[in-house]
Each structure stands twice: as structure tokens, then as C-alpha cells.
Amino acid sequence: MPHTLVSEQVFETEAQALGIDQNSIVVLYDRWGVYSSPRAWWMFKVMGFDQVYILNGGVPAWKKINLN
């Protein structure tokens, strides 16, 4: 559906404002496990990003194995 994704220009502008470009390695995560990170992953992939990953289990899993 067209309304579920911003234009490439808007995505690029907002990503660049965060310091993210096509050469970036992007690691996505959720505060409560895996909730919205898959959608963000999908958006980056649709926009042509190759190095996009989801932190398995989100922040809770990260904290559980003490990698803070």
C-alpha cells in the first residue's frame, strides 16, 4: 500500500539527519523484544540498504547476556 512507506527522498533526508547513508551498517532493536524493528528493517531494505540487521531479542536479550 502506498501510504505505508514514505518517499525515497523523505527517507533519505531523515536517514541522513541521523547520520545514516548507504554505506552505514544499521542495527535495529526494540526496547521490549522484537516489535517494530522488523518494519524498520523492511523499510531500509526497500530503500536499498544492504547492511541492515535486527538485534535478536532486542534490548531485553542484550541485557540478559550482560553486553551493556
GROMACS .gro file of C-alpha atoms in nm:
model
   68
    1MET     CA    1   0.000   0.000   0.000
    2PRO     CA    2   0.147   0.337  -0.099
    3HIS     CA    3   0.056   0.506   0.229
    4THR     CA    4   0.266   0.260   0.434
    5LEU     CA    5   0.601   0.389   0.307
    6VAL     CA    6   0.745   0.739   0.277
    7SER     CA    7   0.904   0.855  -0.047
    8GLU     CA    8   1.269   0.776  -0.115
    9GLN     CA    9   1.351   1.146  -0.084
   10VAL     CA   10   1.190   1.177   0.259
   11PHE     CA   11   1.353   0.854   0.378
   12GLU     CA   12   1.696   0.966   0.257
   13THR     CA   13   1.661   1.310   0.419
   14GLU     CA   14   1.555   1.165   0.754
   15ALA     CA   15   1.820   0.889   0.748
   16GLN     CA   16   2.093   1.142   0.666
   17ALA     CA   17   1.975   1.360   0.955
   18LEU     CA   18   2.056   1.060   1.176
   19GLY     CA   19   2.397   1.015   1.010
   20ILE     CA   20   2.287   0.708   0.813
   21ASP     CA   21   2.375   0.659   0.447
   22GLN     CA   22   2.401   0.368   0.201
   23ASN     CA   23   2.744   0.275   0.341
   24SER     CA   24   2.622   0.251   0.701
   25ILE     CA   25   2.578  -0.069   0.894
   26VAL     CA   26   2.237  -0.036   1.059
   27VAL     CA   27   2.145  -0.244   1.364
   28LEU     CA   28   1.782  -0.211   1.467
   29TYR     CA   29   1.638  -0.313   1.801
   30ASP     CA   30   1.331  -0.276   2.016
   31ARG     CA   31   1.305  -0.183   2.379
   32TRP     CA   32   1.055  -0.465   2.451
   33GLY     CA   33   1.196  -0.753   2.242
   34VAL     CA   34   1.106  -0.767   1.875
   35TYR     CA   35   0.813  -0.539   1.798
   36SER     CA   36   0.866  -0.262   1.541
   37SER     CA   37   1.224  -0.335   1.433
   38PRO     CA   38   1.110  -0.577   1.158
   39ARG     CA   39   0.912  -0.296   0.995
   40ALA     CA   40   1.210  -0.061   1.013
   41TRP     CA   41   1.427  -0.340   0.865
   42TRP     CA   42   1.179  -0.379   0.579
   43MET     CA   43   1.180  -0.005   0.511
   44PHE     CA   44   1.561   0.009   0.495
   45LYS     CA   45   1.568  -0.293   0.264
   46VAL     CA   46   1.304  -0.141   0.033
   47MET     CA   47   1.518   0.174   0.020
   48GLY     CA   48   1.817  -0.030  -0.100
   49PHE     CA   49   2.020  -0.070   0.218
   50ASP     CA   50   2.216  -0.397   0.223
   51GLN     CA   51   2.372  -0.390   0.570
   52VAL     CA   52   2.063  -0.382   0.791
   53TYR     CA   53   2.023  -0.617   1.087
   54ILE     CA   54   1.790  -0.675   1.381
   55LEU     CA   55   1.932  -0.734   1.726
   56ASN     CA   56   1.784  -1.074   1.813
   57GLY     CA   57   1.556  -1.036   2.114
   58GLY     CA   58   1.601  -0.658   2.137
   59VAL     CA   59   1.728  -0.476   2.444
   60PRO     CA   60   1.594  -0.740   2.689
   61ALA     CA   61   1.812  -1.010   2.531
   62TRP     CA   62   2.110  -0.771   2.522
   63LYS     CA   63   2.072  -0.701   2.894
   64LYS     CA   64   2.017  -1.068   2.977
   65ILE     CA   65   2.361  -1.165   2.844
   66ASN     CA   66   2.528  -0.860   3.008
   67LEU     CA   67   2.662  -0.691   2.696
   68ASN     CA   68   2.562  -0.344   2.813
   0.00000   0.00000   0.00000
